[in-house]
Amino acid sequence: MRNDKENIIVNKTFTFALNIVEFSESLYRINKFSLANQIFKSGTSIGANVREAQNAESKADFIHKIKIAAKEADETEYWLLLCLESQYLNSPEEKLLSDLKEIVLILSKIISTSKFK
């Protein structure tokens, strides 16, 4: 059931997705199309799954969708760290990585709290 009051994780993942779009574009500009696509897909999928979880049919469905968002966040972190460590790629801003770490912590807390309610 959807609750339209302000939701921190929905807002944070939406803002993060906007920043991922921008970072992906910087990779497109240097012709790193495959990597840009990977980062774009996983980075924007976090928020899409969180948003979908807001309309979950059950508690189990909600937890499942949040877990998918957490997996996408983990994959996104991998790609961003790859960019950070590679001398041939644009490095993400530190804020992008710190925002992602915050999102991962929130998702983890949501999962653990939801399991025990």
CSV table of N, CA and C in Angstrom, one decimal, residues 27-103:
chain,number,residue,atom,x,y,z
A,27,LEU,N,30.8,9.4,-18.8
A,27,LEU,CA,31.5,8.2,-19.3
A,27,LEU,C,31.1,8.1,-20.8
A,28,TYR,N,29.9,8.4,-21.2
A,28,TYR,CA,29.5,8.4,-22.6
A,28,TYR,C,30.4,9.4,-23.4
A,29,ARG,N,30.7,10.6,-22.8
A,29,ARG,CA,31.5,11.6,-23.5
A,29,ARG,C,32.9,11.1,-23.8
A,30,ILE,N,33.4,10.1,-23.0
A,30,ILE,CA,34.8,9.6,-23.3
A,30,ILE,C,34.7,8.2,-24.0
A,31,ASN,N,33.5,7.9,-24.5
A,31,ASN,CA,33.2,6.7,-25.3
A,31,ASN,C,33.3,5.4,-24.5
A,32,LYS,N,33.0,5.4,-23.3
A,32,LYS,CA,33.0,4.2,-22.4
A,32,LYS,C,31.5,3.8,-22.3
A,33,PHE,N,30.9,3.4,-23.5
A,33,PHE,CA,29.5,3.2,-23.6
A,33,PHE,C,29.0,2.0,-22.7
A,34,SER,N,29.7,0.9,-22.8
A,34,SER,CA,29.3,-0.3,-22.0
A,34,SER,C,29.3,-0.1,-20.5
A,35,LEU,N,30.4,0.6,-20.0
A,35,LEU,CA,30.4,0.9,-18.6
A,35,LEU,C,29.4,1.9,-18.2
A,36,ALA,N,29.2,2.9,-19.1
A,36,ALA,CA,28.1,3.9,-18.8
A,36,ALA,C,26.8,3.2,-18.7
A,37,ASN,N,26.5,2.3,-19.6
A,37,ASN,CA,25.2,1.6,-19.5
A,37,ASN,C,25.1,0.8,-18.3
A,38,GLN,N,26.1,0.1,-17.9
A,38,GLN,CA,26.1,-0.8,-16.6
A,38,GLN,C,25.8,0.1,-15.4
A,39,ILE,N,26.5,1.2,-15.3
A,39,ILE,CA,26.3,2.1,-14.2
A,39,ILE,C,24.9,2.7,-14.2
A,40,PHE,N,24.5,3.1,-15.4
A,40,PHE,CA,23.2,3.7,-15.5
A,40,PHE,C,22.1,2.8,-15.1
A,41,LYS,N,22.2,1.5,-15.6
A,41,LYS,CA,21.1,0.5,-15.3
A,41,LYS,C,21.1,0.2,-13.8
A,42,SER,N,22.3,-0.2,-13.2
A,42,SER,CA,22.2,-0.6,-11.8
A,42,SER,C,22.0,0.6,-10.9
A,43,GLY,N,22.5,1.8,-11.2
A,43,GLY,CA,22.4,3.0,-10.3
A,43,GLY,C,21.0,3.5,-10.3
A,44,THR,N,20.3,3.5,-11.4
A,44,THR,CA,18.9,4.0,-11.4
A,44,THR,C,17.9,2.9,-11.0
A,45,SER,N,18.3,1.6,-11.0
A,45,SER,CA,17.5,0.5,-10.6
A,45,SER,C,17.2,0.5,-9.1
A,46,ILE,N,18.2,1.1,-8.4
A,46,ILE,CA,18.1,1.1,-6.9
A,46,ILE,C,16.8,1.8,-6.5
A,47,GLY,N,16.6,3.0,-7.0
A,47,GLY,CA,15.4,3.8,-6.7
A,47,GLY,C,14.2,3.3,-7.3
A,48,ALA,N,14.3,2.7,-8.5
A,48,ALA,CA,13.1,2.1,-9.1
A,48,ALA,C,12.5,0.9,-8.2
A,49,ASN,N,13.5,0.1,-7.7
A,49,ASN,CA,13.0,-1.0,-6.8
A,49,ASN,C,12.5,-0.5,-5.5
A,50,VAL,N,13.1,0.5,-4.9
A,50,VAL,CA,12.6,1.1,-3.7
A,50,VAL,C,11.2,1.7,-3.9
A,51,ARG,N,11.0,2.3,-5.1
A,51,ARG,CA,9.7,2.9,-5.4
A,51,ARG,C,8.7,1.8,-5.6
A,52,GLU,N,9.1,0.7,-6.2
A,52,GLU,CA,8.2,-0.4,-6.4
A,52,GLU,C,7.8,-1.1,-5.1
A,53,ALA,N,8.8,-1.1,-4.2
A,53,ALA,CA,8.5,-1.7,-2.9
A,53,ALA,C,7.4,-0.9,-2.1
A,54,GLN,N,7.2,0.4,-2.4
A,54,GLN,CA,6.2,1.2,-1.8
A,54,GLN,C,4.8,0.7,-2.1
A,55,ASN,N,4.7,-0.1,-3.2
A,55,ASN,CA,3.4,-0.7,-3.6
A,55,ASN,C,3.4,-2.2,-3.4
A,56,ALA,N,4.2,-2.7,-2.5
A,56,ALA,CA,4.2,-4.1,-2.3
A,56,ALA,C,2.9,-4.7,-1.9
A,57,GLU,N,2.7,-6.0,-2.4
A,57,GLU,CA,1.5,-6.7,-2.1
A,57,GLU,C,1.5,-7.3,-0.7
A,58,SER,N,2.6,-7.5,-0.1
A,58,SER,CA,2.7,-8.1,1.2
A,58,SER,C,4.1,-7.7,1.8
A,59,LYS,N,4.2,-8.0,3.1
A,59,LYS,CA,5.5,-7.7,3.8
A,59,LYS,C,6.7,-8.5,3.1
A,60,ALA,N,6.4,-9.7,2.7
A,60,ALA,CA,7.5,-10.5,2.1
A,60,ALA,C,7.8,-9.9,0.7
A,61,ASP,N,6.8,-9.4,0.0
A,61,ASP,CA,7.1,-8.8,-1.3
A,61,ASP,C,7.9,-7.5,-1.1
A,62,PHE,N,7.5,-6.7,-0.1
A,62,PHE,CA,8.3,-5.5,0.3
A,62,PHE,C,9.7,-5.8,0.5
A,63,ILE,N,10.0,-6.8,1.4
A,63,ILE,CA,11.4,-7.2,1.8
A,63,ILE,C,12.1,-7.6,0.5
A,64,HIS,N,11.5,-8.4,-0.3
A,64,HIS,CA,12.1,-8.9,-1.6
A,64,HIS,C,12.5,-7.7,-2.5
A,65,LYS,N,11.7,-6.8,-2.6
A,65,LYS,CA,12.0,-5.6,-3.5
A,65,LYS,C,13.1,-4.8,-2.9
A,66,ILE,N,13.1,-4.6,-1.6
A,66,ILE,CA,14.2,-3.8,-1.0
A,66,ILE,C,15.5,-4.6,-1.1
A,67,LYS,N,15.5,-5.9,-1.0
A,67,LYS,CA,16.7,-6.7,-1.2
A,67,LYS,C,17.2,-6.6,-2.6
A,68,ILE,N,16.3,-6.5,-3.6
A,68,ILE,CA,16.8,-6.3,-4.9
A,68,ILE,C,17.5,-5.0,-5.1
A,69,ALA,N,16.9,-3.9,-4.4
A,69,ALA,CA,17.5,-2.6,-4.4
A,69,ALA,C,18.9,-2.7,-3.8
A,70,ALA,N,19.0,-3.4,-2.7
A,70,ALA,CA,20.3,-3.5,-2.1
A,70,ALA,C,21.3,-4.2,-3.0
A,71,LYS,N,20.9,-5.3,-3.7
A,71,LYS,CA,21.8,-5.9,-4.6
A,71,LYS,C,22.2,-5.0,-5.8
A,72,GLU,N,21.3,-4.2,-6.2
A,72,GLU,CA,21.7,-3.2,-7.3
A,72,GLU,C,22.6,-2.2,-6.7
A,73,ALA,N,22.5,-1.8,-5.5
A,73,ALA,CA,23.4,-0.8,-4.9
A,73,ALA,C,24.8,-1.4,-4.8
A,74,ASP,N,24.9,-2.7,-4.4
A,74,ASP,CA,26.2,-3.4,-4.3
A,74,ASP,C,26.8,-3.4,-5.7
A,75,GLU,N,26.1,-3.8,-6.7
A,75,GLU,CA,26.6,-3.8,-8.1
A,75,GLU,C,27.1,-2.4,-8.5
A,76,THR,N,26.3,-1.4,-8.2
A,76,THR,CA,26.7,0.0,-8.5
A,76,THR,C,28.0,0.4,-7.9
A,77,GLU,N,28.1,0.0,-6.6
A,77,GLU,CA,29.4,0.3,-5.9
A,77,GLU,C,30.5,-0.4,-6.6
A,78,TYR,N,30.4,-1.6,-7.1
A,78,TYR,CA,31.5,-2.3,-7.8
A,78,TYR,C,31.9,-1.4,-9.0
A,79,TRP,N,30.9,-1.0,-9.8
A,79,TRP,CA,31.2,-0.3,-11.0
A,79,TRP,C,31.9,1.1,-10.7
A,80,LEU,N,31.4,1.8,-9.7
A,80,LEU,CA,32.0,3.1,-9.3
A,80,LEU,C,33.4,2.9,-8.8
A,81,LEU,N,33.6,1.8,-8.0
A,81,LEU,CA,35.0,1.6,-7.5
A,81,LEU,C,35.9,1.2,-8.6
A,82,LEU,N,35.4,0.5,-9.6
A,82,LEU,CA,36.2,0.2,-10.8
A,82,LEU,C,36.6,1.5,-11.5
A,83,CYS,N,35.7,2.4,-11.7
A,83,CYS,CA,36.0,3.7,-12.3
A,83,CYS,C,37.0,4.5,-11.4
A,84,LEU,N,36.9,4.4,-10.1
A,84,LEU,CA,37.7,5.1,-9.2
A,84,LEU,C,39.2,4.6,-9.3
A,85,GLU,N,39.3,3.3,-9.4
A,85,GLU,CA,40.7,2.7,-9.4
A,85,GLU,C,41.3,2.7,-10.8
A,86,SER,N,40.6,2.8,-11.8
A,86,SER,CA,41.1,2.7,-13.2
A,86,SER,C,41.7,4.1,-13.6
A,87,GLN,N,42.9,4.0,-14.3
A,87,GLN,CA,43.5,5.2,-14.8
A,87,GLN,C,42.9,5.6,-16.1
A,88,TYR,N,42.0,4.8,-16.7
A,88,TYR,CA,41.5,5.1,-18.0
A,88,TYR,C,40.0,5.6,-18.0
A,89,LEU,N,39.5,5.7,-16.8
A,89,LEU,CA,38.1,6.1,-16.7
A,89,LEU,C,37.9,7.4,-15.8
A,90,ASN,N,36.8,8.0,-16.0
A,90,ASN,CA,36.5,9.1,-15.1
A,90,ASN,C,36.2,8.6,-13.7
A,91,SER,N,36.7,9.3,-12.7
A,91,SER,CA,36.5,8.9,-11.3
A,91,SER,C,35.2,9.6,-10.9
A,92,PRO,N,34.4,8.8,-10.1
A,92,PRO,CA,33.2,9.4,-9.6
A,92,PRO,C,33.5,10.4,-8.4
A,93,GLU,N,32.7,11.4,-8.2
A,93,GLU,CA,32.9,12.3,-7.1
A,93,GLU,C,32.7,11.5,-5.8
A,94,GLU,N,33.5,11.9,-4.8
A,94,GLU,CA,33.4,11.2,-3.5
A,94,GLU,C,32.0,11.2,-2.9
A,95,LYS,N,31.3,12.3,-3.2
A,95,LYS,CA,29.9,12.4,-2.7
A,95,LYS,C,29.0,11.3,-3.3
A,96,LEU,N,29.2,10.9,-4.5
A,96,LEU,CA,28.5,9.8,-5.1
A,96,LEU,C,28.7,8.5,-4.3
A,97,LEU,N,29.9,8.2,-4.0
A,97,LEU,CA,30.2,7.0,-3.2
A,97,LEU,C,29.7,7.1,-1.8
A,98,SER,N,29.8,8.2,-1.2
A,98,SER,CA,29.3,8.4,0.2
A,98,SER,C,27.8,8.3,0.2
A,99,ASP,N,27.1,8.9,-0.8
A,99,ASP,CA,25.7,8.8,-0.8
A,99,ASP,C,25.2,7.3,-1.0
A,100,LEU,N,26.0,6.6,-1.8
A,100,LEU,CA,25.6,5.2,-2.0
A,100,LEU,C,25.8,4.4,-0.7
A,101,LYS,N,26.9,4.7,0.0
A,101,LYS,CA,27.1,4.0,1.3
A,101,LYS,C,26.0,4.3,2.3
A,102,GLU,N,25.5,5.5,2.3
A,102,GLU,CA,24.4,5.9,3.1
A,102,GLU,C,23.1,5.1,2.7
A,103,ILE,N,22.9,5.0,1.4
A,103,ILE,CA,21.7,4.3,0.9
A,103,ILE,C,21.8,2.8,1.3
